[in-house]
CSV table of C-alpha atoms in Angstrom, one decimal:
chain,number,residue,atom,x,y,z
L,1,MET,CA,14.6,9.8,-9.9
L,2,ASP,CA,15.6,10.1,-6.2
L,3,VAL,CA,12.8,12.6,-5.6
L,4,LEU,CA,10.3,10.1,-7.1
L,5,ILE,CA,11.5,7.2,-4.9
L,6,SER,CA,11.5,9.5,-1.9
L,7,ILE,CA,7.8,10.4,-2.6
L,8,ILE,CA,6.9,6.8,-3.1
L,9,LEU,CA,8.7,5.9,0.2
L,10,VAL,CA,6.8,8.5,2.1
L,11,ILE,CA,3.5,7.0,0.7
L,12,MET,CA,4.7,3.6,1.8
L,13,ILE,CA,5.4,4.8,5.3
L,14,LEU,CA,2.1,6.5,5.5
L,15,GLY,CA,0.3,3.3,4.3
L,16,ALA,CA,2.2,1.2,6.8
L,17,VAL,CA,1.4,3.6,9.7
L,18,PHE,CA,-2.3,3.7,8.6
L,19,ALA,CA,-2.3,-0.2,8.5
L,20,LEU,CA,-1.1,-0.4,12.0
L,21,ASN,CA,-3.7,2.1,13.3
L,22,ALA,CA,-6.6,1.1,11.1
L,23,ARG,CA,-9.9,0.5,12.9
L,24,ASP,CA,-10.9,-2.6,10.9
L,25,LEU,CA,-8.9,-5.4,9.4
L,26,LEU,CA,-10.1,-4.6,5.8
L,27,SER,CA,-8.7,-1.1,5.9
L,28,ALA,CA,-5.4,-2.5,7.2
L,29,VAL,CA,-5.2,-5.0,4.4
L,30,ILE,CA,-5.9,-2.4,1.8
L,31,SER,CA,-3.3,-0.2,3.3
L,32,THR,CA,-0.8,-3.0,3.2
L,33,GLY,CA,-1.7,-3.4,-0.5
L,34,LEU,CA,-0.9,0.3,-1.1
L,35,VAL,CA,2.6,-0.4,0.4
L,36,GLY,CA,3.0,-3.4,-1.8
L,37,TYR,CA,2.0,-1.7,-5.0
L,38,SER,CA,4.2,1.3,-4.1
L,39,LEU,CA,7.1,-1.1,-3.8
L,40,VAL,CA,6.3,-2.3,-7.4
L,41,ILE,CA,6.8,1.3,-8.6
L,42,CYS,CA,10.1,1.6,-6.6
L,43,PHE,CA,11.3,-1.6,-8.3
L,44,LEU,CA,10.4,-0.2,-11.7
L,45,LEU,CA,12.1,3.1,-11.0
L,46,LEU,CA,15.2,1.1,-9.9
L,47,LYS,CA,15.0,-0.7,-13.2
L,48,ALA,CA,14.4,-4.2,-11.6
L,49,PRO,CA,11.4,-5.4,-13.7
L,50,ASP,CA,11.8,-8.9,-12.5
L,51,LEU,CA,11.3,-7.9,-8.9
L,52,ALA,CA,8.3,-5.8,-9.9
L,53,ILE,CA,6.7,-8.7,-11.6
L,54,VAL,CA,7.2,-11.0,-8.6
L,55,GLN,CA,5.9,-8.2,-6.3
L,56,ILE,CA,2.8,-7.6,-8.5
L,57,VAL,CA,1.9,-11.4,-8.6
L,58,VAL,CA,2.5,-11.9,-4.9
L,59,GLU,CA,0.8,-8.7,-3.9
L,60,THR,CA,-2.3,-9.4,-6.0
L,61,ILE,CA,-2.7,-13.0,-4.9
L,62,THR,CA,-2.1,-12.1,-1.3
L,63,LEU,CA,-4.6,-9.2,-1.4
L,64,VAL,CA,-7.3,-11.3,-2.9
L,65,ILE,CA,-6.8,-14.1,-0.3
L,66,MET,CA,-6.6,-11.7,2.6
L,67,ILE,CA,-9.7,-9.7,1.5
L,68,ALA,CA,-11.7,-12.9,0.9
L,69,VAL,CA,-10.8,-14.1,4.4
L,70,VAL,CA,-11.6,-10.8,6.0
L,71,LEU,CA,-14.9,-10.4,4.2
L,72,ASP,CA,-15.8,-14.0,5.1
L,73,SER,CA,-14.8,-13.7,8.7
L,74,SER,CA,-16.4,-10.3,9.3
L,75,LYS,CA,-20.2,-10.4,9.6
L,76,GLU,CA,-20.5,-6.7,10.2
L,77,GLU,CA,-21.5,-4.2,7.5
L,78,LEU,CA,-18.4,-2.6,6.1
L,79,ARG,CA,-19.9,-0.3,3.6
L,80,GLU,CA,-19.9,3.3,4.6
L,81,LYS,CA,-23.2,5.1,4.1
L,82,THR,CA,-23.1,8.3,1.9
L,83,LEU,CA,-25.7,10.0,4.1
L,84,ILE,CA,-26.1,10.2,7.9
L,85,ASN,CA,-29.5,10.8,9.4
L,86,LEU,CA,-29.4,12.9,12.6
L,87,LYS,CA,-32.6,13.9,14.1
L,88,GLY,CA,-34.5,13.7,10.8
L,89,VAL,CA,-31.9,15.7,8.9
L,90,SER,CA,-29.7,14.1,6.3
L,91,TYR,CA,-26.0,15.0,6.2
L,92,ILE,CA,-23.3,13.9,3.9
L,93,ASN,CA,-21.0,11.4,5.6
L,94,PHE,CA,-17.6,13.3,5.9
L,95,ARG,CA,-15.7,10.1,6.5
L,96,TYR,CA,-17.1,8.6,3.2
L,97,VAL,CA,-16.1,11.6,1.2
L,98,LEU,CA,-12.6,11.7,2.9
L,99,ASN,CA,-12.1,8.0,2.1
L,100,LEU,CA,-13.2,8.5,-1.5
L,101,LEU,CA,-10.8,11.5,-1.9
L,102,MET,CA,-7.9,9.5,-0.3
L,103,ILE,CA,-8.5,6.5,-2.5
L,104,THR,CA,-8.7,8.7,-5.6
L,105,SER,CA,-5.6,10.7,-4.6
L,106,PHE,CA,-3.5,7.7,-3.9
L,107,GLY,CA,-4.6,5.9,-7.0
L,108,CYS,CA,-3.8,8.9,-9.2
L,109,ILE,CA,-0.4,9.4,-7.5
L,110,LEU,CA,0.5,5.7,-8.0
L,111,PHE,CA,-0.7,5.7,-11.6
L,112,TYR,CA,1.4,8.8,-12.3
L,113,PHE,CA,4.6,7.3,-10.8
L,114,PHE,CA,3.8,4.0,-12.6
L,115,PHE,CA,3.7,5.8,-16.0
L,116,GLU,CA,6.8,7.8,-15.1
L,117,SER,CA,8.7,4.7,-14.2
L,118,ILE,CA,7.6,2.8,-17.4
L,119,GLU,CA,8.9,5.7,-19.6
L,120,LEU,CA,12.4,5.3,-17.9
L,121,MET,CA,12.6,1.6,-19.0
L,122,ALA,CA,13.8,0.2,-22.3
L,123,PRO,CA,11.0,-0.6,-24.8
L,124,LEU,CA,9.5,-4.0,-24.6
L,125,GLY,CA,11.4,-6.5,-26.6
L,126,GLU,CA,14.6,-4.5,-26.8
L,127,HIS,CA,17.3,-6.8,-25.4
L,128,ILE,CA,19.7,-5.1,-23.0
L,129,THR,CA,22.8,-7.1,-22.3
L,130,ARG,CA,24.7,-4.4,-20.6
L,131,MET,CA,24.9,-6.2,-17.2
L,132,SER,CA,24.6,-9.8,-18.4
L,133,THR,CA,27.6,-9.5,-20.7
L,134,ALA,CA,29.6,-8.1,-17.8
L,135,TYR,CA,28.4,-10.8,-15.5
L,136,ILE,CA,29.4,-13.6,-17.9
L,137,LYS,CA,32.8,-12.1,-18.5
L,138,MET,CA,33.7,-11.4,-14.9
L,139,ALA,CA,31.7,-13.8,-12.8
L,140,ALA,CA,34.4,-16.5,-12.4
L,141,GLU,CA,37.2,-14.2,-11.5
L,142,LYS,CA,35.3,-11.7,-9.3
L,143,THR,CA,33.2,-14.2,-7.3
L,144,GLY,CA,35.5,-17.2,-7.3
L,145,SER,CA,32.6,-19.4,-7.8
L,146,ALA,CA,32.9,-22.5,-10.0
L,147,ASN,CA,29.2,-22.2,-11.0
L,148,LEU,CA,28.3,-19.1,-13.0
L,149,VAL,CA,24.7,-19.1,-12.0
L,150,THR,CA,25.5,-19.3,-8.2
L,151,GLY,CA,28.0,-16.6,-8.6
L,152,ILE,CA,25.6,-14.3,-10.2
L,153,LEU,CA,22.6,-15.1,-8.0
L,154,PHE,CA,24.4,-14.9,-4.6
L,155,ASP,CA,27.1,-12.4,-5.3
L,156,PHE,CA,26.3,-9.9,-8.1
L,157,ARG,CA,22.5,-10.1,-7.6
L,158,GLY,CA,22.5,-11.0,-3.9
L,159,TYR,CA,20.3,-8.1,-2.9
L,160,ASP,CA,17.8,-9.0,-5.7
L,161,THR,CA,17.7,-12.5,-4.4
L,162,LEU,CA,17.4,-11.3,-0.8
L,163,GLY,CA,14.6,-8.9,-1.9
L,164,GLU,CA,12.7,-11.7,-3.7
L,165,ALA,CA,13.0,-14.1,-0.8
L,166,THR,CA,11.9,-11.4,1.6
L,167,ILE,CA,8.8,-10.7,-0.5
L,168,LEU,CA,7.8,-14.4,-0.6
L,169,PHE,CA,8.5,-14.8,3.1
L,170,THR,CA,6.5,-11.8,4.1
L,171,ALA,CA,3.6,-12.8,1.9
L,172,VAL,CA,3.5,-16.3,3.4
L,173,ILE,CA,3.7,-14.9,7.0
L,174,GLY,CA,0.8,-12.5,6.2
L,175,VAL,CA,-1.4,-15.2,4.8
L,176,ILE,CA,-0.6,-17.6,7.6
L,177,THR,CA,-1.4,-14.9,10.2
L,178,VAL,CA,-4.8,-14.0,8.6
L,179,LEU,CA,-5.7,-17.7,8.3
L,180,ARG,CA,-4.8,-18.4,11.9
L,181,ILE,CA,-7.0,-15.5,13.0
L,182,TYR,CA,-9.9,-16.9,10.8
L,183,GLY,CA,-9.3,-20.4,12.2
L,184,ARG,CA,-9.4,-19.2,15.8
L,185,LYS,CA,-12.7,-17.4,15.2
L,186,LYS,CA,-14.2,-20.5,13.6
L,187,ASP,CA,-13.0,-22.6,16.6
L,188,LYS,CA,-14.6,-20.2,19.0
L,189,LEU,CA,-17.9,-20.3,17.1
L,190,VAL,CA,-17.9,-24.1,17.1
L,191,ASN,CA,-17.1,-24.3,20.9
L,192,GLN,CA,-20.0,-22.0,21.7
């Protein structure tokens, strides 16, 4: 499993680097989505389906909003042409083919790891109380908390709670950033 997580982490790093160096905002948003969905697979491999569900919901909603804003704010044509016409001769657009191959490759890799991580999980509906039983028995004495839920959330599952809060905070910051850029462009158009 460490190898799988390492490969996913490399994909996430590549996606993040590409997002920073992307030529247009839409490519950057899609690369950020690649990072987010890779994180879902990492959560599944680490057997944290609750975090994976939160990440899927936040990532999907954020991506839809950000892509809608980018498409609405950008008036230029974003579609790559399959053929380039140079001096009357048509050539296949290498960049279009490369983009298509990269999308297909990353999609196949992510689906492969998704199905691998799903196989490692318990079947749907099978109740696993391995950790919750231990939490209930030891929470009061290990954490010193009078409230069982507080002891579990902020002590035993502190990293999960921190991860969920980080996901929500990052999503909100991303949406606010894109909306501010969109608002500034609209203000400039109104003032002109």
